[in-house]
Coordinates of C-alpha atoms in Angstrom, one line a residue:
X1 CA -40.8 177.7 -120.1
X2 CA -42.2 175.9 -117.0
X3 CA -44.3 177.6 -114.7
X4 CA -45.7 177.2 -111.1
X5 CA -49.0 178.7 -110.5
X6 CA -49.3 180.0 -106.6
X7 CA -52.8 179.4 -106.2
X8 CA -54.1 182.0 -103.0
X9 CA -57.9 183.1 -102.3
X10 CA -58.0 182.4 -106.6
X11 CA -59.3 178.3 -105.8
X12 CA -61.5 179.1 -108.9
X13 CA -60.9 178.0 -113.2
X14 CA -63.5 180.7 -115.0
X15 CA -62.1 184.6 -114.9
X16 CA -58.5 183.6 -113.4
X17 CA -55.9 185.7 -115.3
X18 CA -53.1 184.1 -113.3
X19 CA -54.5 180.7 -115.2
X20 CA -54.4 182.8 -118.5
X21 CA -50.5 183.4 -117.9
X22 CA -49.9 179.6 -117.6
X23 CA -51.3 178.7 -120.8
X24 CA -48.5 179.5 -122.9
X25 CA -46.0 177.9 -121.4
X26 CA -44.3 174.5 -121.8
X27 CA -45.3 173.0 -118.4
X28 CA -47.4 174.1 -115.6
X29 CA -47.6 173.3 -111.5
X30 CA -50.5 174.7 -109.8
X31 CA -49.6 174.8 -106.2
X32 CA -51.3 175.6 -102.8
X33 CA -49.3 176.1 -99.4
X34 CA -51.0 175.9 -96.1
X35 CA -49.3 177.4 -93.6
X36 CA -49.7 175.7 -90.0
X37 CA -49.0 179.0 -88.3
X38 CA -52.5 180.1 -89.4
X39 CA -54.0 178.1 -86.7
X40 CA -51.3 178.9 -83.9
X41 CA -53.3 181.1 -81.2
X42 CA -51.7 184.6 -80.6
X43 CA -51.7 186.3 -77.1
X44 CA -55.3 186.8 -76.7
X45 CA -55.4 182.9 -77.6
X46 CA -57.2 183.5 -81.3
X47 CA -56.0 182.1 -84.3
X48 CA -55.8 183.6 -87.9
X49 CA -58.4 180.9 -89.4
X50 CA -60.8 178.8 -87.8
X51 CA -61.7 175.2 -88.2
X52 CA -64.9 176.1 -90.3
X53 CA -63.1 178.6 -92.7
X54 CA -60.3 175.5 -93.2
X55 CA -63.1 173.1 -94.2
X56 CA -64.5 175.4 -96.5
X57 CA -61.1 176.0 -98.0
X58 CA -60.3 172.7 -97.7
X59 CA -63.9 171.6 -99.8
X60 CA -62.3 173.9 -102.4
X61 CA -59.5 172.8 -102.8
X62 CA -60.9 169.3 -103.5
X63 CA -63.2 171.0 -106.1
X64 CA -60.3 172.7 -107.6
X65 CA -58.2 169.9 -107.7
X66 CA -60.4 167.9 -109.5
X67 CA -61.5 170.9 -111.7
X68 CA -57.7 171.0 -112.6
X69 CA -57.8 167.1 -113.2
X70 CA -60.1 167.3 -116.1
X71 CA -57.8 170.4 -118.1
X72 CA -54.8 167.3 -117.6
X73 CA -53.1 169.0 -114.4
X74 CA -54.0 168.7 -110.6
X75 CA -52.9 170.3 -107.8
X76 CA -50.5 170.1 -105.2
X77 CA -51.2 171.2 -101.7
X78 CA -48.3 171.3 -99.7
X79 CA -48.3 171.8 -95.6
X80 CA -45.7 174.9 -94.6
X81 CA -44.9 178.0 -95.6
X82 CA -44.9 179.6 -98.8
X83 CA -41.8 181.2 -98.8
X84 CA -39.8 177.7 -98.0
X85 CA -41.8 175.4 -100.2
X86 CA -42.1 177.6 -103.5
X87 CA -38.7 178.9 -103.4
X88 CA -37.7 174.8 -102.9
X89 CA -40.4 173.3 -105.7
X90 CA -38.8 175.9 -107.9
X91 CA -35.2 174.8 -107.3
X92 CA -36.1 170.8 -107.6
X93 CA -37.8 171.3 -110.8
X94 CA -35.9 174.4 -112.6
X95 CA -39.2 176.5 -112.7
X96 CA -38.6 179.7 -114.5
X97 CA -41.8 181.6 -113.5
X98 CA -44.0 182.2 -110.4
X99 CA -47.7 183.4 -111.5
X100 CA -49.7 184.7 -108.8
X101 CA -52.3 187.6 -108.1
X102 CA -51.7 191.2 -106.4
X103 CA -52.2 191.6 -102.7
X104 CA -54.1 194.6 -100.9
X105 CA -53.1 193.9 -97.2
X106 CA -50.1 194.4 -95.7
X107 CA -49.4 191.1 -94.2
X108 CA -49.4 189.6 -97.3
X109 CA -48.0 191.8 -99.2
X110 CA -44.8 191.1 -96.8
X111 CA -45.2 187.6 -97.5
X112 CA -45.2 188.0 -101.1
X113 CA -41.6 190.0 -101.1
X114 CA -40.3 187.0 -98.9
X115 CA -41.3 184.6 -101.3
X116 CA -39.8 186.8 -104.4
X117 CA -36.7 187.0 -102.6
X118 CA -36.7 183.3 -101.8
X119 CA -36.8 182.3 -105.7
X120 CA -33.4 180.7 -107.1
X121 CA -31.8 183.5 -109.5
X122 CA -33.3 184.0 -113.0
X123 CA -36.7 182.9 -111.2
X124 CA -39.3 185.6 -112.5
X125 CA -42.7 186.5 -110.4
X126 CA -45.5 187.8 -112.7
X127 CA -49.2 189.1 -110.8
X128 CA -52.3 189.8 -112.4
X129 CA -55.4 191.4 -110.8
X130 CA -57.4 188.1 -109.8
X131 CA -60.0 189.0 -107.5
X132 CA -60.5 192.9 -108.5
X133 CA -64.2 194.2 -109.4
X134 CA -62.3 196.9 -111.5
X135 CA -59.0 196.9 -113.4
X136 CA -57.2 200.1 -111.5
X137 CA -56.1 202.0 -114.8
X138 CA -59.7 201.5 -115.2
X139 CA -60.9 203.7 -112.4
X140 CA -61.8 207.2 -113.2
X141 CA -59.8 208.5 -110.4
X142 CA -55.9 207.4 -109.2
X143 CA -55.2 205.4 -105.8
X144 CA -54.0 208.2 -104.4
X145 CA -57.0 210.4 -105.1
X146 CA -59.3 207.4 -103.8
X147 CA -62.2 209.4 -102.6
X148 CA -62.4 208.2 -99.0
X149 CA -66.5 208.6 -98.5
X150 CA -68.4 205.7 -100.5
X151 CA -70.9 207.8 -101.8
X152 CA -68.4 209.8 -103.7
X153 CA -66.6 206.4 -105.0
X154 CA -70.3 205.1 -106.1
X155 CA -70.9 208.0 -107.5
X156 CA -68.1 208.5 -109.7
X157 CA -67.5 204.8 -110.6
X158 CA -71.3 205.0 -111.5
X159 CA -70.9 208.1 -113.9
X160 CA -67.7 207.1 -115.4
X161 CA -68.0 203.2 -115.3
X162 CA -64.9 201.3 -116.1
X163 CA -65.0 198.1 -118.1
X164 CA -66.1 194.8 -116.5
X165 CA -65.3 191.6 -118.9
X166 CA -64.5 188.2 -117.5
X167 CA -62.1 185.2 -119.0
X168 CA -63.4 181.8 -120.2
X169 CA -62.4 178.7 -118.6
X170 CA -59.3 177.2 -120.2
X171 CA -60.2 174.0 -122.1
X172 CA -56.4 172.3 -121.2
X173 CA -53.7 172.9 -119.1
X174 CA -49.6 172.5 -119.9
X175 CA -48.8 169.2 -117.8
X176 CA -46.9 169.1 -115.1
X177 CA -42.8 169.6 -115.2
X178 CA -41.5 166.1 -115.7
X179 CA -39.3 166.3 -112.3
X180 CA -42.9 166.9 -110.4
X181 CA -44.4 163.4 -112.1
X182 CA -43.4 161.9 -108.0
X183 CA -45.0 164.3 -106.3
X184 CA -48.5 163.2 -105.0
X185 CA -51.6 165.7 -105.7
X186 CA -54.2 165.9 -104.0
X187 CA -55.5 167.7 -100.8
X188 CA -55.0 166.6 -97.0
X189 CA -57.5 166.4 -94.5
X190 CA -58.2 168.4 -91.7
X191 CA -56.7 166.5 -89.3
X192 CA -53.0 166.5 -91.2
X193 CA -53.5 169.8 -89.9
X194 CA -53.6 168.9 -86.4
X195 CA -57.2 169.9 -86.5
X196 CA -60.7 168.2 -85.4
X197 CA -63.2 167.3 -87.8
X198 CA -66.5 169.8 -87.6
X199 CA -69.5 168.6 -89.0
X200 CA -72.0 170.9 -90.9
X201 CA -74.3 172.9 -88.6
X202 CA -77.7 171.9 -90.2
X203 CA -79.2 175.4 -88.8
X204 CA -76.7 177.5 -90.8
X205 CA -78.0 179.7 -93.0
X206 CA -75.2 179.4 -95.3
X207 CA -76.5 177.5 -98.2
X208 CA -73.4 175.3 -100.1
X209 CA -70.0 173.7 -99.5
X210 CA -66.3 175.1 -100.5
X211 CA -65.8 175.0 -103.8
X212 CA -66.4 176.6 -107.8
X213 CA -68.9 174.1 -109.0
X214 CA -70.7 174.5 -105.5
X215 CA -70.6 177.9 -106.0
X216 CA -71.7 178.4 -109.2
X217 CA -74.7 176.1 -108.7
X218 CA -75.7 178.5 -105.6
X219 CA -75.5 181.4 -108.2
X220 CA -77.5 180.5 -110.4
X221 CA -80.1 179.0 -108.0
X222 CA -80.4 182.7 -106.4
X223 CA -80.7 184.0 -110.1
X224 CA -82.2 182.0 -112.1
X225 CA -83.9 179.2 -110.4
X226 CA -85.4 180.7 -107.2
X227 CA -84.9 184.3 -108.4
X228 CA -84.1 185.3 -105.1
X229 CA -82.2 188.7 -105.8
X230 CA -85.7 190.1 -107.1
X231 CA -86.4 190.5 -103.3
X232 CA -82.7 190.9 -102.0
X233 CA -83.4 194.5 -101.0
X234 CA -86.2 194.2 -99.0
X235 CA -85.1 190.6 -97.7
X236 CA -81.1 192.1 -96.8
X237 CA -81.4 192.8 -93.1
X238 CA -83.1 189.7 -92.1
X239 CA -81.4 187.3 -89.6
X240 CA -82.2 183.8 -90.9
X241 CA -82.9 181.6 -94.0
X242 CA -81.6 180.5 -97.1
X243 CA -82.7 183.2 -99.6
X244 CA -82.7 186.7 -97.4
X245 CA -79.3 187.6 -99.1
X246 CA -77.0 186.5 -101.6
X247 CA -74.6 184.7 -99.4
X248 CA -72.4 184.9 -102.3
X249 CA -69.5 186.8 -99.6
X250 CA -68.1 183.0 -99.0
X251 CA -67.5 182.3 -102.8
X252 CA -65.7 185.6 -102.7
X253 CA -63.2 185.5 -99.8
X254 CA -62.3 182.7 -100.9
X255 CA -62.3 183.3 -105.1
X256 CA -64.5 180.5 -106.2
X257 CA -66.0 183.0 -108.0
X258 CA -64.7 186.6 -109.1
X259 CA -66.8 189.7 -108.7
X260 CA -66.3 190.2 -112.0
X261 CA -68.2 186.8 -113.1
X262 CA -70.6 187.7 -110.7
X263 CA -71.8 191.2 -112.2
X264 CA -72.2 189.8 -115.9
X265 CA -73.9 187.4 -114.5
X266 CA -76.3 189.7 -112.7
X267 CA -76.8 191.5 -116.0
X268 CA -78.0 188.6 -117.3
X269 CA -80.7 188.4 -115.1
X270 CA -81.2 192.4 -115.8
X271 CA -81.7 191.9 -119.3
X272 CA -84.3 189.4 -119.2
X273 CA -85.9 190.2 -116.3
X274 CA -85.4 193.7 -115.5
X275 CA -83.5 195.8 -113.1
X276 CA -85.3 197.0 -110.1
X277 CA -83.9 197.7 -106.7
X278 CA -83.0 194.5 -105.6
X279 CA -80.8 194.1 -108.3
X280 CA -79.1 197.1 -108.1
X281 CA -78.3 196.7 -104.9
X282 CA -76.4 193.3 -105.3
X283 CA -74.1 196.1 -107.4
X284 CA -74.2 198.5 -104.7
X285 CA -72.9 195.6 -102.4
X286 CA -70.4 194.6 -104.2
X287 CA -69.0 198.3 -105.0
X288 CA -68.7 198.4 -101.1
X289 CA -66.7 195.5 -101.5
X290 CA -64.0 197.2 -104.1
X291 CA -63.9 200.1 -102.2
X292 CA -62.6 198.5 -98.7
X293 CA -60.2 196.9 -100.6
X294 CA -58.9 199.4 -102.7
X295 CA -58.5 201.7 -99.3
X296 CA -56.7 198.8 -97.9
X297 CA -54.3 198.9 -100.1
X298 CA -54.0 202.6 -100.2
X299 CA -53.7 202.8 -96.3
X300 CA -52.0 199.9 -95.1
X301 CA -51.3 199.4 -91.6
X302 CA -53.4 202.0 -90.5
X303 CA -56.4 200.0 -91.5
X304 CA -55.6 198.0 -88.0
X305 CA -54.8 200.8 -85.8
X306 CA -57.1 201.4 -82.7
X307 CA -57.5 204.8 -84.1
X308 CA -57.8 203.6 -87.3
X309 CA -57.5 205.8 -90.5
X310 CA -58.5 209.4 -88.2
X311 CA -56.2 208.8 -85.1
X312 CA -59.4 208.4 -83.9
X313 CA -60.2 207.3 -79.7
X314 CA -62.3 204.2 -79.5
X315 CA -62.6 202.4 -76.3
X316 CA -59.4 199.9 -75.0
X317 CA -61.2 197.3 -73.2
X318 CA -59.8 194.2 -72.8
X319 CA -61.8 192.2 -70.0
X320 CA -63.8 189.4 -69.0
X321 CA -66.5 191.3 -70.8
X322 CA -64.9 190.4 -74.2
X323 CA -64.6 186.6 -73.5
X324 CA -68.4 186.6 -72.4
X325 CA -69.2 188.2 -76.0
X326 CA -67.0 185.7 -78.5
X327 CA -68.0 182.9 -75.8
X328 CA -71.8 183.6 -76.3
X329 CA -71.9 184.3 -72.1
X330 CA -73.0 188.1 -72.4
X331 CA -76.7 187.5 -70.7
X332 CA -78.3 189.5 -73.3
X333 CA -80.4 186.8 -75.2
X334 CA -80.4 188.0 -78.9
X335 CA -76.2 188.8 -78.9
X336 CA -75.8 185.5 -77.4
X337 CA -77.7 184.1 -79.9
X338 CA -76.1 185.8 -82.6
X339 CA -72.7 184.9 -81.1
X340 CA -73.7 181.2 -80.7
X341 CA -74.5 181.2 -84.8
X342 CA -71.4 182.8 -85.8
X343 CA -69.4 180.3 -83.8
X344 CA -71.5 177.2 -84.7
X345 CA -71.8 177.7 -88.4
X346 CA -68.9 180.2 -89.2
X347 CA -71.9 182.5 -90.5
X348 CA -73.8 185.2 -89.8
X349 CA -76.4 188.1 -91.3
X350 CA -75.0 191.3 -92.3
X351 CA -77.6 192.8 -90.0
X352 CA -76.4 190.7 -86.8
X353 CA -72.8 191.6 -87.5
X354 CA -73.4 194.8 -87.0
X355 CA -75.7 194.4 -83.7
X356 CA -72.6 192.7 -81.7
X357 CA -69.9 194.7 -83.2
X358 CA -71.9 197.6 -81.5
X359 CA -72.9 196.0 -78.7
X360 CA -68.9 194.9 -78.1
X361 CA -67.4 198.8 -78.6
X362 CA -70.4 200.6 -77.2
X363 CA -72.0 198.9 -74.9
X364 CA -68.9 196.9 -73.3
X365 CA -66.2 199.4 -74.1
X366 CA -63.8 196.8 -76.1
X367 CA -61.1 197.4 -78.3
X368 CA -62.6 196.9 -81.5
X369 CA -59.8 195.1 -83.1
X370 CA -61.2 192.2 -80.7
X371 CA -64.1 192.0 -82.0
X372 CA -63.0 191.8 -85.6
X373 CA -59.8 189.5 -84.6
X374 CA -62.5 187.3 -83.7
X375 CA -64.5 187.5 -86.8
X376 CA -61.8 186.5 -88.6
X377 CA -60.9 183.3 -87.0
X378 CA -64.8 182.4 -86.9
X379 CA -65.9 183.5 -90.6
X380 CA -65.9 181.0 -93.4
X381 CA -66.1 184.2 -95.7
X382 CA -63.7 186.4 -93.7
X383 CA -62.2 189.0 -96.2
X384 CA -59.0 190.9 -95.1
X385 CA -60.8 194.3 -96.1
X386 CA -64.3 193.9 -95.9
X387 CA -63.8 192.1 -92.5
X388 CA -61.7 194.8 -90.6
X389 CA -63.3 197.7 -92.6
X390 CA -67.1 197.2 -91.7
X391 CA -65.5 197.3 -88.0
X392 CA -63.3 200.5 -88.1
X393 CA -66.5 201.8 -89.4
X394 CA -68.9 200.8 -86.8
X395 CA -66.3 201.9 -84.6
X396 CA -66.0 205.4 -86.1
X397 CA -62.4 205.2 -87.1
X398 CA -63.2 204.1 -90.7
X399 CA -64.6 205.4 -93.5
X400 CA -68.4 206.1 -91.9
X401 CA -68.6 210.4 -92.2
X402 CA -71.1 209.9 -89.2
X403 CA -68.3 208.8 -86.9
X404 CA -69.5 205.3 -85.7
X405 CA -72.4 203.7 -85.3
X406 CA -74.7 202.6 -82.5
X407 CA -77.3 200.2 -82.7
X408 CA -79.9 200.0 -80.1
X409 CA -80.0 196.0 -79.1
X410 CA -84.1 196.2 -77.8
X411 CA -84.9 198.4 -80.8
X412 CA -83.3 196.0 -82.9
X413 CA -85.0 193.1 -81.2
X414 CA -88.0 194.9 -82.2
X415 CA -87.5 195.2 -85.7
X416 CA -85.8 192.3 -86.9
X417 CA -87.1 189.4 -84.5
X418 CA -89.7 190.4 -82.8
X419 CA -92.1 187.1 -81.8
X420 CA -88.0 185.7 -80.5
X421 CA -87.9 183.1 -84.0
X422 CA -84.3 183.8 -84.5
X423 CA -83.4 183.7 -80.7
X424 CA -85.0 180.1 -80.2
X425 CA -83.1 178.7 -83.5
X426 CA -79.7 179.6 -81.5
X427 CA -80.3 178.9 -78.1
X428 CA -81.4 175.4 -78.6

């Protein structure tokens, strides 16, 4: 049996159960499609995926290639649209299986039943859960009695915790199908893209590169080496520096590592170090992680509604006050410095995320979905859910019981920079 391997936000080797599926069979092609129209502007002129998210992606796809090298395989990046070239690669080269992961939002959930339907006949499509936390007949509770308040998911994942066990990296690969021995491996650069070269922000406080190994070298530096989690609680809502939070939501976004991986790995450090707060919290993160995406895929479309899950009635902006936010032009120094990190560096601090995605719906009367339209094209670690959830909640037409919430920009100032440090580092 020969099987192609449709490589997505999964650009990882260790805990990859569509890699387990391959290992069986008599020849394998991993494949990776980037689709140009990604980075064609839509009306408001914003594009699904930045130039800094692409050279992260891009950095792991190198990784992974070479990664895939060493098993005897490789990978082959293709420029276009899944559901022409897979459908195509599977026709030249008689593939009998597609291996792939789930999807939880709907856009690519659409794009995955144009691709099945795509596949010459007798072509098969198997998914596994890739980039779950939790296996979902795991769960104490059925999607559609998903409670819809995060304490109450905490609470009862907490008291009736399903399993959480991670695959070893395979030691080979099956080679590639003999018809695919012309085809060239590798990954293009950013410019086959029709897109400029950006070089690293040196004040980002994103610490590594695209990529597993980087990855995985970054985890066990904030474990192990620096034992940075110890103080992750107390450190979280800072603005700026290398160790004030995991950064590990890059890694995920784009599956360099799972959340599963992750976890043990925490309780690693547990076990010989203790748990304390800190720890736990890393946990507590990463449950708020699951439970955006599982509501994503229980809700849909609704998750990008101006009223969002409640019908709820945000404001409708749309104005010159919106391009003065994503351009960094508001006047207010400490959003405009915020602003001018996230679109320098692709990154910013969980704490300043939520300062200007008030600032824009409260204080500016946007639409919302601006904002986090925005976010996605700018973030190297935009995730579908976690992205566009955190905003229906600040906006109040999410999952926040409170309905919304307002941050005060001067009392913030106050609290989290208050001799101007993080203002100076972004207005240079």
């Amino acid at each position: 049996m020969s099987v192609l391997v449709w490589f997505k936000n999964d650009l990882r080797l260790q805990d990859n159960p569509v890699l387990r599926e391959a290992l069986g069979s008599a020849t394998c092609l991993p494949v990776y499609c980037l689709d140009p129209a990604e980075f064609v502007p839509d009306r408001h002129g914003i594009t699904a995926c930045g130039e800094r998210r692409i050279t992260f992606l891009l950095e792991s796809l190198v990784d992974l290639h070479a990664s895939l090298q060493q098993l005897g395989s490789g990978l082959l990046v293709r420029i276009g649209s899944a559901e022409r070239i897979l459908p195509e690669l599977c026709a030249q080269l008689g593939i009998d299986r597609v291996v792939s992961h789930y999807e939880h939002a709907p856009d690519e959930q659409a794009l995955l039943r144009r691709v099945t339907a795509a596949l010459p006949e007798g072509t098969r499509v198997t998914l596994q859960q890739s980039n779950a936390l939790f296996a979902l007949e795991d769960l104490p509770f059925t999607a559609e009695k998903l409670p819809q308040v995060f304490t109450r998911f905490r609470h009862q994942v907490e008291k009736y915790p399903p399993a959480i066990d991670a695959l070893a990296t395979p030691d080979r690969l099956p080679g590639w199908p003999a018809g695919a021995l012309g085809l060239v491996a590798g990954v293009p650069c950013i410019t086959d893209l029709g897109l400029s070269p950006v070089a690293r922000e040196t004040r980002s406080s994103l610490p590594y590169p695209g990529g597993e190994t980087a990855a995985k070298q970054w985890l066990h530096d904030y474990l192990w080496r620096s034992q940075a989690i110890r103080h992750y609680k107390s450190t979280r809502n800072q603005l700026h520096g290398r160790y004030f939070s995991s950064k590990l939501s890059a890694a995920l976004a784009h599956g360099c590592l799972s959340p599963r991986s992750i976890v043990l790995a925490l309780r690693c450090h547990e076990e010989r170090f203790g748990a304390n707060e800190s720890t736990y919290w890393l946990w507590f993160e990463l449950l708020w992680r699951e439970f955006f995406r599982l509501n994503l895929r229980l809700h849909g479309k609704q998750f990008f509604r101006l009223g969002g899950l409640h019908a709820g009635n945000p404001p409708t902006g749309h104005d010159q006050r919106f391009n003065k936010w994503r351009k960094a032009a508001t006047g207010q120094p400490f959003i405009d410095a915020c602003m001018t990190e996230l679109n320098a560096s692709g990154f910013l601090s969980n704490r300043a995320r939520q300062i200007v995605a008030s600032y824009l719906v409260y204080d500016l009367q946007q639409d919302w979905r601006l904002g986090a339209a925005w976010f996605q094209q700018q973030l190297i670690d935009y995730d579908v859910a976690s992205n566009w959830g955190n905003w229906a909640y600040i906006a109040g037409v999410g999952h926040d019981p409170r309905g919304g919430r307002v941050f005060n920009v001067a009392k913030q100032v106050e609290q989290y920079d208050p001799e101007g440090r993080y203002v100076a580092i972004w207005s240079r």
